[in-house]
Coordinates of C-alpha atoms in Angstrom, one line a residue:
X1 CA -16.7 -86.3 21.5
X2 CA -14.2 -83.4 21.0
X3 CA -15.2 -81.2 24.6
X4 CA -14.5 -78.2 22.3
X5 CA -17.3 -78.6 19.8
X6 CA -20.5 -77.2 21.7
X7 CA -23.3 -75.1 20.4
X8 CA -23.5 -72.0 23.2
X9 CA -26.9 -70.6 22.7
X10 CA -27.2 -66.9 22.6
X11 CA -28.8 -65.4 25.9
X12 CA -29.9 -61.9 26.6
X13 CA -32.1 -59.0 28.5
X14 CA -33.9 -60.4 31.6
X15 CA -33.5 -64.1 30.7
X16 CA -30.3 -63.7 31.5
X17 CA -31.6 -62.7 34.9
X18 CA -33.8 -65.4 35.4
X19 CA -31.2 -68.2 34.7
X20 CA -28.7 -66.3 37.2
X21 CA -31.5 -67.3 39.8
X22 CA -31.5 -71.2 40.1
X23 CA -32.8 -71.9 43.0
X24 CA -35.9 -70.1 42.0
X25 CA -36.0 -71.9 39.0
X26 CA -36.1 -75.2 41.1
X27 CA -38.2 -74.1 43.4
X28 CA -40.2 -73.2 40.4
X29 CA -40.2 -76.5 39.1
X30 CA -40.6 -78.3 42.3
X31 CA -44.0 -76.8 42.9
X32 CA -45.4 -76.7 39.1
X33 CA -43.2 -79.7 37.5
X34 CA -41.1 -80.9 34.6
X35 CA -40.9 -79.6 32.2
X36 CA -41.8 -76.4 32.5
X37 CA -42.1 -73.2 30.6
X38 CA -41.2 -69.5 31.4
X39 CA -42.4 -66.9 29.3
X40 CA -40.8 -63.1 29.1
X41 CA -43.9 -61.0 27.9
X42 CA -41.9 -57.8 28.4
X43 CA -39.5 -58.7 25.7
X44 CA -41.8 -59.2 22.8
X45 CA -42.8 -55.7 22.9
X46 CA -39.2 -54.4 22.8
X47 CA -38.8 -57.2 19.6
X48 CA -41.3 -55.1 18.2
X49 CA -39.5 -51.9 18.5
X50 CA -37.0 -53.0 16.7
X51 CA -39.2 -54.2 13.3
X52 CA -40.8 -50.6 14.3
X53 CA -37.4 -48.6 14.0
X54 CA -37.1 -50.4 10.5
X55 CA -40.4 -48.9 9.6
X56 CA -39.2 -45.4 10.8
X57 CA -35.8 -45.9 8.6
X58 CA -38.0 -46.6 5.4
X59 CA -40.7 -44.5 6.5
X60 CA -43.3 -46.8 5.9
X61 CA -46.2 -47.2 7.8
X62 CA -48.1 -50.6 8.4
X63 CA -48.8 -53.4 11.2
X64 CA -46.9 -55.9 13.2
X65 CA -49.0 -59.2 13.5
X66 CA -47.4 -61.8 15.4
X67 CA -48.3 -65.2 14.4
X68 CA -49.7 -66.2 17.6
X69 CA -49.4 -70.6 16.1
X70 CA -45.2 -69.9 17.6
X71 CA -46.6 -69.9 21.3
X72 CA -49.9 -70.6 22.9
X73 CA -48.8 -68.0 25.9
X74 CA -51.6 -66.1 27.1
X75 CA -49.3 -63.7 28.7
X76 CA -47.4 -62.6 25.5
X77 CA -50.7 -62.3 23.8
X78 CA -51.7 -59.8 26.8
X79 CA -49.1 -57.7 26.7
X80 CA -49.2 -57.6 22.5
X81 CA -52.6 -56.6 22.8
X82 CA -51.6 -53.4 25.8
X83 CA -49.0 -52.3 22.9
X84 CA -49.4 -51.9 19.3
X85 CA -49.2 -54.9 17.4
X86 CA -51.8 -57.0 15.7
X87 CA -52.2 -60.5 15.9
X88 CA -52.6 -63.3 13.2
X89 CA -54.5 -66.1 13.9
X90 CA -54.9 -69.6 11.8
X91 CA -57.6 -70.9 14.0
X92 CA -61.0 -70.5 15.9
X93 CA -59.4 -71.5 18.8
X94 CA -56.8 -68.7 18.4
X95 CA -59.3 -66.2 17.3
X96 CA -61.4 -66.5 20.8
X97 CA -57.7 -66.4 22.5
X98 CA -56.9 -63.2 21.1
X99 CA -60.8 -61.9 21.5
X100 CA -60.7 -62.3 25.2
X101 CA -56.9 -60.8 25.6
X102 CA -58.1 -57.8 24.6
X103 CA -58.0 -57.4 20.9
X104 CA -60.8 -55.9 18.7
X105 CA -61.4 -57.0 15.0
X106 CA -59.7 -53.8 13.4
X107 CA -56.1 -55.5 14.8
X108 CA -56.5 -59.1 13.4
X109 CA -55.4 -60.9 10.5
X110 CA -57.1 -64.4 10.2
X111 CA -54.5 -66.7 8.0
X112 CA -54.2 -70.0 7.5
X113 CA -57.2 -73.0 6.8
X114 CA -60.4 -71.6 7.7
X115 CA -63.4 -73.6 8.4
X116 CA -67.4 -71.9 8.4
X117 CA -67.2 -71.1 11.9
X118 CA -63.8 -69.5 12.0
X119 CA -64.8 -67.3 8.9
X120 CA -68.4 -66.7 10.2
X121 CA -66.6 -65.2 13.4
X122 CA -63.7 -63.3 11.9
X123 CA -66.4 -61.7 9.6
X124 CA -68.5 -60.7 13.0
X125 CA -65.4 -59.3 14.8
X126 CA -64.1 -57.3 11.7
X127 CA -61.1 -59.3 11.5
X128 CA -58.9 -58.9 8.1
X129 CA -59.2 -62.3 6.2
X130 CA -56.3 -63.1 4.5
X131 CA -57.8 -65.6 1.8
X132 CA -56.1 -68.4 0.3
X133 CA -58.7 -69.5 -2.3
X134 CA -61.3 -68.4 -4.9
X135 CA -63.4 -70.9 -2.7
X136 CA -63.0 -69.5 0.6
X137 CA -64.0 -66.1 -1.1
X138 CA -67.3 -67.3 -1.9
X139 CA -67.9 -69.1 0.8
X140 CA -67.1 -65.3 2.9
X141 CA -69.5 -63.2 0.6
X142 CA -72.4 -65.6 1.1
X143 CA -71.8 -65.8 4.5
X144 CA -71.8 -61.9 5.0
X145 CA -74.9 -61.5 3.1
X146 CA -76.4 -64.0 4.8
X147 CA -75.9 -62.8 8.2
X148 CA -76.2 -59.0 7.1
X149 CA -72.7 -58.3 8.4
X150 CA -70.9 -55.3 7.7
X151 CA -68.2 -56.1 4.2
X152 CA -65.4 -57.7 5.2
X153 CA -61.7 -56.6 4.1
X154 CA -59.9 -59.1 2.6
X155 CA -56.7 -59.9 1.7
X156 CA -55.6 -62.0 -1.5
X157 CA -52.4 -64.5 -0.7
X158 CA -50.5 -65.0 -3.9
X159 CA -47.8 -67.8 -4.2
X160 CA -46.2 -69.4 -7.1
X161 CA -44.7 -66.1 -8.9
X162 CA -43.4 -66.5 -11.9
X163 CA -39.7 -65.1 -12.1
X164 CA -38.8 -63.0 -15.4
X165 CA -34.8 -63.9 -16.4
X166 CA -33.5 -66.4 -14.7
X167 CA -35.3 -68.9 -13.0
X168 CA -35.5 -68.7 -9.1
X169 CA -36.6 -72.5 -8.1
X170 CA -39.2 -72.5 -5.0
X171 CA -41.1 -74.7 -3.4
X172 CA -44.7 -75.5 -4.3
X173 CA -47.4 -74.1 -1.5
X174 CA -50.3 -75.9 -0.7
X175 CA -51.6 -72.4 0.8
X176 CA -52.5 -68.9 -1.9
X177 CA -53.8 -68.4 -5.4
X178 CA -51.2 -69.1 -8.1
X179 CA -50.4 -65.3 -9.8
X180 CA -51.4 -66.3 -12.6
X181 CA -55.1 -66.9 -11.7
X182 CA -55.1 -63.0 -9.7
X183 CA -57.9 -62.0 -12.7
X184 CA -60.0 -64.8 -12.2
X185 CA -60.0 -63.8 -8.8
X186 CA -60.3 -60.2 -9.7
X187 CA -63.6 -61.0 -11.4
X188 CA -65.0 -62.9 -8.0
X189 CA -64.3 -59.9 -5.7
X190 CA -65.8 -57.3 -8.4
X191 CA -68.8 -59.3 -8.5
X192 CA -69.0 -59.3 -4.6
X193 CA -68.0 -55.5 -4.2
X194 CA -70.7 -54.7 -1.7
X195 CA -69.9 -57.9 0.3
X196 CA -65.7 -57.9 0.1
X197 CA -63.9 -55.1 0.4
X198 CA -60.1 -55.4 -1.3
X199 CA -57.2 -54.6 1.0
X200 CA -54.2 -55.9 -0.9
X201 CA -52.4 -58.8 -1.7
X202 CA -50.0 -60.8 0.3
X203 CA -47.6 -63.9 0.3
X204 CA -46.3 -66.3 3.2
X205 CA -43.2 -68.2 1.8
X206 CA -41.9 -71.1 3.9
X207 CA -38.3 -70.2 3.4
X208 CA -35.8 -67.6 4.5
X209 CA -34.5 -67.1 0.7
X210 CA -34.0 -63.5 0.3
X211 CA -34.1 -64.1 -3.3
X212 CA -37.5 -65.7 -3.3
X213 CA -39.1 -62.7 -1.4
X214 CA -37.6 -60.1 -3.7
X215 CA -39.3 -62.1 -6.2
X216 CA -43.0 -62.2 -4.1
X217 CA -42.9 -59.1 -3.1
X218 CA -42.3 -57.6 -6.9
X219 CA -45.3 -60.1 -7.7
X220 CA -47.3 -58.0 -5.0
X221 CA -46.9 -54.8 -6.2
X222 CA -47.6 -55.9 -10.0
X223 CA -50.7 -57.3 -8.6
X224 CA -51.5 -54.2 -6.9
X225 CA -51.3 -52.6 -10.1
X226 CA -53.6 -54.8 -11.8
X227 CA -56.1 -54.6 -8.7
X228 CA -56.4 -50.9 -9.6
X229 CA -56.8 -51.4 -13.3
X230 CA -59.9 -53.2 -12.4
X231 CA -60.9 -49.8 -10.3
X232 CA -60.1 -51.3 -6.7
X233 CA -58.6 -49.4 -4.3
X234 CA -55.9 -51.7 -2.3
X235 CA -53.5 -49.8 0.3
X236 CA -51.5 -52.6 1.7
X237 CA -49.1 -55.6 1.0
X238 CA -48.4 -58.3 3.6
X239 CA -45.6 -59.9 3.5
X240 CA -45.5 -62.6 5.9
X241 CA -42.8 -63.6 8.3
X242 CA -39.6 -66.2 8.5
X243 CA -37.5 -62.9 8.9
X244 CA -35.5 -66.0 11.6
X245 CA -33.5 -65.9 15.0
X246 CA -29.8 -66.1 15.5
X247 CA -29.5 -69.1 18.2
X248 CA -26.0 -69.2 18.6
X249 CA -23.7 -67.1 20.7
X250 CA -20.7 -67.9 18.2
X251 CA -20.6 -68.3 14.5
X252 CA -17.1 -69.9 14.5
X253 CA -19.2 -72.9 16.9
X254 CA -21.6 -73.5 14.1
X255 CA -19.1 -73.4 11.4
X256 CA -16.8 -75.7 13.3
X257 CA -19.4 -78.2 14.3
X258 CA -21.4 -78.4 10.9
X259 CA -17.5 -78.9 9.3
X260 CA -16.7 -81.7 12.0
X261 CA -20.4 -83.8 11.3
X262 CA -19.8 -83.7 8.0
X263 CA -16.5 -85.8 8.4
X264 CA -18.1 -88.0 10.8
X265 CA -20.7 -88.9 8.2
X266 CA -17.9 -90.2 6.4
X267 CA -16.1 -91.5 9.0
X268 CA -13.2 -89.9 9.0
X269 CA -13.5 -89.2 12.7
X270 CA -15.3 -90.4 15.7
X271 CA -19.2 -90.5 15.4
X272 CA -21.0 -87.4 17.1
X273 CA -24.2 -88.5 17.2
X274 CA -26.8 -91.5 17.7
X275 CA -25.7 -94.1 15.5
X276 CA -24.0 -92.0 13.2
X277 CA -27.0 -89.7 12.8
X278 CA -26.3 -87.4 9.5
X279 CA -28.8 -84.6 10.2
X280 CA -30.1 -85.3 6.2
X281 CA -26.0 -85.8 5.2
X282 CA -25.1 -89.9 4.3
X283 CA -21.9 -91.0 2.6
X284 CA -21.5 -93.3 -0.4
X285 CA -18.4 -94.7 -0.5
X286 CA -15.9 -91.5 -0.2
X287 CA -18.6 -89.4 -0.7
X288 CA -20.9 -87.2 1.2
X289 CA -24.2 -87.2 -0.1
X290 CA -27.4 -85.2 0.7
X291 CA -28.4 -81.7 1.9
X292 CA -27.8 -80.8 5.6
X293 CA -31.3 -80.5 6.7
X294 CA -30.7 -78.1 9.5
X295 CA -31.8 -74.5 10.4
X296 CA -28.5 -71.9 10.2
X297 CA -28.5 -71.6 13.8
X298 CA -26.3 -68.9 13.7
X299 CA -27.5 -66.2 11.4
X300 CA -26.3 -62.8 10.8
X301 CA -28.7 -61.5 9.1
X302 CA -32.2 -62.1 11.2
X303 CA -35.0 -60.0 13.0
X304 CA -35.7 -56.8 12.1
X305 CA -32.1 -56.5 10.4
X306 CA -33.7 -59.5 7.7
X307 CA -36.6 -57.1 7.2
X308 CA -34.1 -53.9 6.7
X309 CA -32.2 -56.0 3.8
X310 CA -35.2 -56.7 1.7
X311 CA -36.9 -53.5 2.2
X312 CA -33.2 -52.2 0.7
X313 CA -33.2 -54.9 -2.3
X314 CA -33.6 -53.4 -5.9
X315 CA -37.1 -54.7 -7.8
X316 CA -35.4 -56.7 -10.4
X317 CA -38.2 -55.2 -13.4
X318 CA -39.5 -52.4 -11.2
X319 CA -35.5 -50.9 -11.0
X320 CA -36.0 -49.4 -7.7
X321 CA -35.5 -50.4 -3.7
X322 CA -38.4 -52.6 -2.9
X323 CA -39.1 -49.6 0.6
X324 CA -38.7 -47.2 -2.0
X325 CA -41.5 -48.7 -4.4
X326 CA -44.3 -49.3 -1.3
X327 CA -43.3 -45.6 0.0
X328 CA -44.2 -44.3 -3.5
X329 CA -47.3 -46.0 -3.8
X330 CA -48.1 -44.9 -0.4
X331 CA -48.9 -48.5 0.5
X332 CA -49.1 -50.1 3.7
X333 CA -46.5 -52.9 4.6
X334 CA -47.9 -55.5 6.9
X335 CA -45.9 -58.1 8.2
X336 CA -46.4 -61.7 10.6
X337 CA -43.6 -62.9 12.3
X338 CA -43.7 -65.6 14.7
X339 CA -40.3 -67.0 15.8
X340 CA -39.2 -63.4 15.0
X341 CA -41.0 -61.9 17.4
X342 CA -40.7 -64.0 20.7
X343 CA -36.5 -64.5 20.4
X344 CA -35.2 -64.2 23.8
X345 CA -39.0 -64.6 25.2
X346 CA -38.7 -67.5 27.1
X347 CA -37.1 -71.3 27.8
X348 CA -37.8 -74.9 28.8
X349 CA -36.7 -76.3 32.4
X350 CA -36.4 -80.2 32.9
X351 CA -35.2 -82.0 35.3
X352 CA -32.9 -84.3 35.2
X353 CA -34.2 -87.9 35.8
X354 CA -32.0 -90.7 35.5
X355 CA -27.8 -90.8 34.0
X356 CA -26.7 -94.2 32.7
X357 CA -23.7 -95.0 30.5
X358 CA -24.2 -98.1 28.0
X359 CA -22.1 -101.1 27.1
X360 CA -20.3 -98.5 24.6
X361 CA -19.5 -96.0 27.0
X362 CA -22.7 -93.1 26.0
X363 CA -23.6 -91.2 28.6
X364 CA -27.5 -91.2 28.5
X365 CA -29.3 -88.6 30.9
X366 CA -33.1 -89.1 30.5
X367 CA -35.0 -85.9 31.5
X368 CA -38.8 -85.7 33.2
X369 CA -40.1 -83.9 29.4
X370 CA -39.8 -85.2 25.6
X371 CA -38.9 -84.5 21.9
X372 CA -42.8 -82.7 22.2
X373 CA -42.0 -80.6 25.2
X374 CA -38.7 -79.3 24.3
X375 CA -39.0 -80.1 20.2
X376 CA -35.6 -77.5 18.8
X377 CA -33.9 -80.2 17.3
X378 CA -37.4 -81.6 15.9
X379 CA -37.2 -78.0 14.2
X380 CA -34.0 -78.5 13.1
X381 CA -32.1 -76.4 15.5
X382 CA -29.1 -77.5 17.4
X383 CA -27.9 -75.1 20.6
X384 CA -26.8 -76.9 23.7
X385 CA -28.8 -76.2 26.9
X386 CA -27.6 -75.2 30.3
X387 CA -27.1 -77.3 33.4
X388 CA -28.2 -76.1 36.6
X389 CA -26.9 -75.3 38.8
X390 CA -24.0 -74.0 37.5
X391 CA -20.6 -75.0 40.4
X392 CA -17.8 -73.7 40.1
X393 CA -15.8 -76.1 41.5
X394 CA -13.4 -78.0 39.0
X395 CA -15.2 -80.8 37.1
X396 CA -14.5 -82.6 34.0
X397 CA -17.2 -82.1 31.2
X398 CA -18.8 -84.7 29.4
X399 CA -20.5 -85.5 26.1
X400 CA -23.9 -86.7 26.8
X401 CA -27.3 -87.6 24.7
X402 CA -30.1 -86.1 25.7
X403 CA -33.5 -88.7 26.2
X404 CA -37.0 -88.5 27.1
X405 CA -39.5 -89.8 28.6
X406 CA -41.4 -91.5 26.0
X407 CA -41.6 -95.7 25.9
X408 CA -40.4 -94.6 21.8
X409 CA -37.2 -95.5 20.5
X410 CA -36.8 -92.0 18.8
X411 CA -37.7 -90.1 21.9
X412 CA -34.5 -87.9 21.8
X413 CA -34.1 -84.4 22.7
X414 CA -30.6 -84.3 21.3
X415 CA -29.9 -86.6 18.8
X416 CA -26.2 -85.7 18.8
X417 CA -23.8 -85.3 21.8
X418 CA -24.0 -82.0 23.3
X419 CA -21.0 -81.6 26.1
X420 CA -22.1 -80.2 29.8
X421 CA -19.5 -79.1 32.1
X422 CA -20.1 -82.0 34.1
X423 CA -21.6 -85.0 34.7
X424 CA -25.2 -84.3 35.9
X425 CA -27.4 -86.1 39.1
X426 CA -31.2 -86.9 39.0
X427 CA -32.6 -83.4 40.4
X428 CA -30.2 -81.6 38.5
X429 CA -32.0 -78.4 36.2
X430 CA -31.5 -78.2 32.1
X431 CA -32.6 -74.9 31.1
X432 CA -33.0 -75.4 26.9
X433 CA -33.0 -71.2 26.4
X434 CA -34.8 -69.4 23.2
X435 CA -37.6 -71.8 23.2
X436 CA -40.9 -69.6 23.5
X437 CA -40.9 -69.6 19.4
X438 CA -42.7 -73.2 18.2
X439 CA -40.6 -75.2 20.5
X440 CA -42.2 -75.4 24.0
X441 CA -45.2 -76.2 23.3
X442 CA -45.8 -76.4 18.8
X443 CA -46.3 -80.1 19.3
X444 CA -46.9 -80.9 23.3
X445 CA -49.4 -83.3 24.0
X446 CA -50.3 -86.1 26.9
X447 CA -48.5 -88.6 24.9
X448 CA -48.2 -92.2 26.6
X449 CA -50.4 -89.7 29.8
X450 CA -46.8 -87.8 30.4
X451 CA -47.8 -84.2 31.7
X452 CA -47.1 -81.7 29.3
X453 CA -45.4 -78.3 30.7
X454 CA -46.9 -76.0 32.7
X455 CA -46.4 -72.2 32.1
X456 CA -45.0 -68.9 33.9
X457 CA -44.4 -65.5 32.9
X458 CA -41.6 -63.3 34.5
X459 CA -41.5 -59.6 34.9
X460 CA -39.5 -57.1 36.5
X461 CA -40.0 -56.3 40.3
X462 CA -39.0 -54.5 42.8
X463 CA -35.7 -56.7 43.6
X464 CA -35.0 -58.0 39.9
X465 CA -37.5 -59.9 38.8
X466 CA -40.8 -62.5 39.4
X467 CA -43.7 -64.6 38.2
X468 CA -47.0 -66.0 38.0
X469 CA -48.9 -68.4 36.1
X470 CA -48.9 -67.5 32.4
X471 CA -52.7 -67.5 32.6
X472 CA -52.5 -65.2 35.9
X473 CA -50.5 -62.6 33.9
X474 CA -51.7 -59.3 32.7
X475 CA -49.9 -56.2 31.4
X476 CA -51.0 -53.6 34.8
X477 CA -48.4 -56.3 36.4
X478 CA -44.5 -54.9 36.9
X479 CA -42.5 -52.6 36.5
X480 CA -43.2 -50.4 33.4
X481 CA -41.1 -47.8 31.4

């Protein structure tokens, strides 16, 4: 491996701070294992300052629901729920969560599959319901009437828009109504007017295309239009998330190392990761095949900056800004990120367990967590992590692979080399930074009766900063502004 071709992952705000603190960090880990997770709840809130001051710039007013499926944290749910945001939840299990951190109905969007239970309670609390299907519809107005609840606001995902000109190709969504079947729908709600009361539509695309949410986003406010045709009285478009993170401190890294796999797929120079591992790339004869199936992990454009740009994009049939349009209609904008929300909000410690070098000379350093605990890469994103401590005494780096601690043959936390500044020794520290969004704990189980990670939240003190159990945290704790 070419020592020059790492991955430095961007690092910021009190993070920062807690990674200048090793010792703590091992003590940390020494009393509560590996892996283990540390949560920032503070910084979430000031993530949301951000999308807020986007909101000031269009003056546009609306909520900020954070997906809570990117982290289980009870802590950055707390401290959501002493601010402003909202909260969407996709399960029953998340809907309790968020009940007993302090959040009332009137600041909950319920998404995702929803089961009688999880409706029946959204519709009790006076949670939003943001419904995918004509079925789920009926299923909410008999359950209101039959419970005598109070009418339920509801929210009408739309996916599938149809693209006037030239075609814009998307992927098909199992999830929301097709736009074309919005009057059927329609029809449903008008017939269950004292049961379901119309909020607006919405759309969740699973891509970062700013070219397919133009496109959505038009669709809402045509469907809007149509909704008050039929005499409803909508107010609000939601708009999802995937507004993504910038991972990487450098974008001449990324550029350099995406250039450099590509010719190792080929062969033109030394294989960089586990048997020649392509990352979705293959070559046929002198060819490189495929699409690099990988997250940009450096991003300019991300965060509340993502959500300025599409705000600023011209309708393509309406003519105008698409701010411009929801400020004239005086609608609501609503929006759900997840991995938005929580960048910079936390990492993943391991320890290091065991360093071998095979037959062929790879450098394998097996860590006391898995591709579960610590599952970037399993999310295609590639950043290198941080060994700690850090010495500063003159060592020679080294280009390692990164294992776990599963009995599976694909157990890898890095499939590729990443380079450390030197070799590492059983008890040594890898902080993997930027994880609080879906990696640390999106896929953690007991697999094989490993542990999976315990969790902490840190918060400013007196003398920098400390922590507690992320189920021990609460907002009256700190330092505030």
């Amino acid at each position: 491996m070419e020592l020059d071709l790492v991955l430095k992952p961007q690092v910021s705000g009190l993070l920062r701070e807690v990674l200048d603190a090793p010792t703590t960090l091992s003590e940390m880990v020494e009393a509560l294992g590996s892996p283990l997770n540390v949560v920032v709840p503070q910084q979430i809130e000031t993530n949301a300052a951000a999308y807020r001051a986007v909101y000031s710039e269009h003056r546009l007013s609306g909520t900020i629901f954070f997906a809570h499926k990117a982290n289980r944290s009870s802590a950055l749910i707390r401290e959501l729920a002493a601010g402003g945001c909202g909260v969407d939840v996709a399960s029953l299990g998340e809907l309790r969560h968020v009940l007993e951190a302090g959040f009332t109905g009137a600041r909950i969007m319920a998404t995702g599959p929803k089961d009688t239970e999880f409706l029946w309670l959204a519709a009790r609390v006076g949670a939003t319901v943001n419904a995918d299907s004509r079925e789920e519809l009926v299923e909410l107005a008999e359950l209101v009437a039959r419970f005598e609840l109070a009418p339920v606001r509801v929210m009408i995902r739309l996916s599938a828009f149809d693209s006037p000109g030239v075609t814009i190709a998307s992927r098909r969504s199992r999830f929301g109504v097709h736009a074309r079947e919005l009057s059927s729908v329609l029809d449903l709600l008008d017939r269950h007017r004292d049961v379901l009361d119309l909020r607006g539509m919405a759309y969740h695309l699973d891509t970062t295309g700013l070219d397919e949410k133009v496109r959505a986003l038009e669709g809402c406010l045509l469907a809007m239009r149509e909704a008050q045709t039929r005499g409803f009285t909508p107010s609000a478009i939601d708009i999802g998330g995937g507004f993504g993170v910038n991972y990487l401190s450098d974008r001449r890294e990324w550029d350099r190392y995406t250039t450099e796999l590509g010719k190792a797929v080929l062969g033109t120079r030394a294989s960089m990761t586990w048997q020649n591992h392509g990352y979705g790339l293959r070559a046929e004869g002198a060819t490189l095949r495929g699409t690099l199936g990988l997250y940009p992990a450096h991003r300019d454009l991300a965060g509340a900056s993502y959500l300025d740009e599409l705000l600023g994009r011209e309708s393509p049939s309406l003519g105008r800004p698409l701010g411009t349009l929801l400020l004239e209609n005086l609608y609501d904008l609503h929006i759900e990120p997840g991995r938005g929300l929580t960048d910079q909000c936390g990492l993943t410690l391991a320890r290091v367990a065991q360093v071998r070098t095979t037959d062929a000379g790879e450098v394998l350093v097996s860590v006391a967590a898995n591709s579960r605990d610590i599952s970037a890469e399993d999310h295609a994103v590639l950043m290198d992590p941080l060994l700690l401590p850090h010495r500063p005494e003159a060592q020679a780096p080294v280009g390692v692979y990164l294992t776990g601690n599963l009995c599976l043959e694909d157990d890898f936390i890095t499939r590729r080399q990443v380079r450390l500044p030197r070799t590492p020794v059983a008890g040594d520290l890898l902080a993997f930074v930027n994880t609080a969004g879906y990696f640390m704990d999106f896929a953690a189980d007991h697999a094989l009766m490993q542990p999976i990670a315990r969790k902490v939240a840190v918060y400013p003190a007196e003398q920098g900063w400390t922590w507690c159990l992320d189920e021990q945290y609460w907002p009256v704790k700190g330092n505030r502004a």
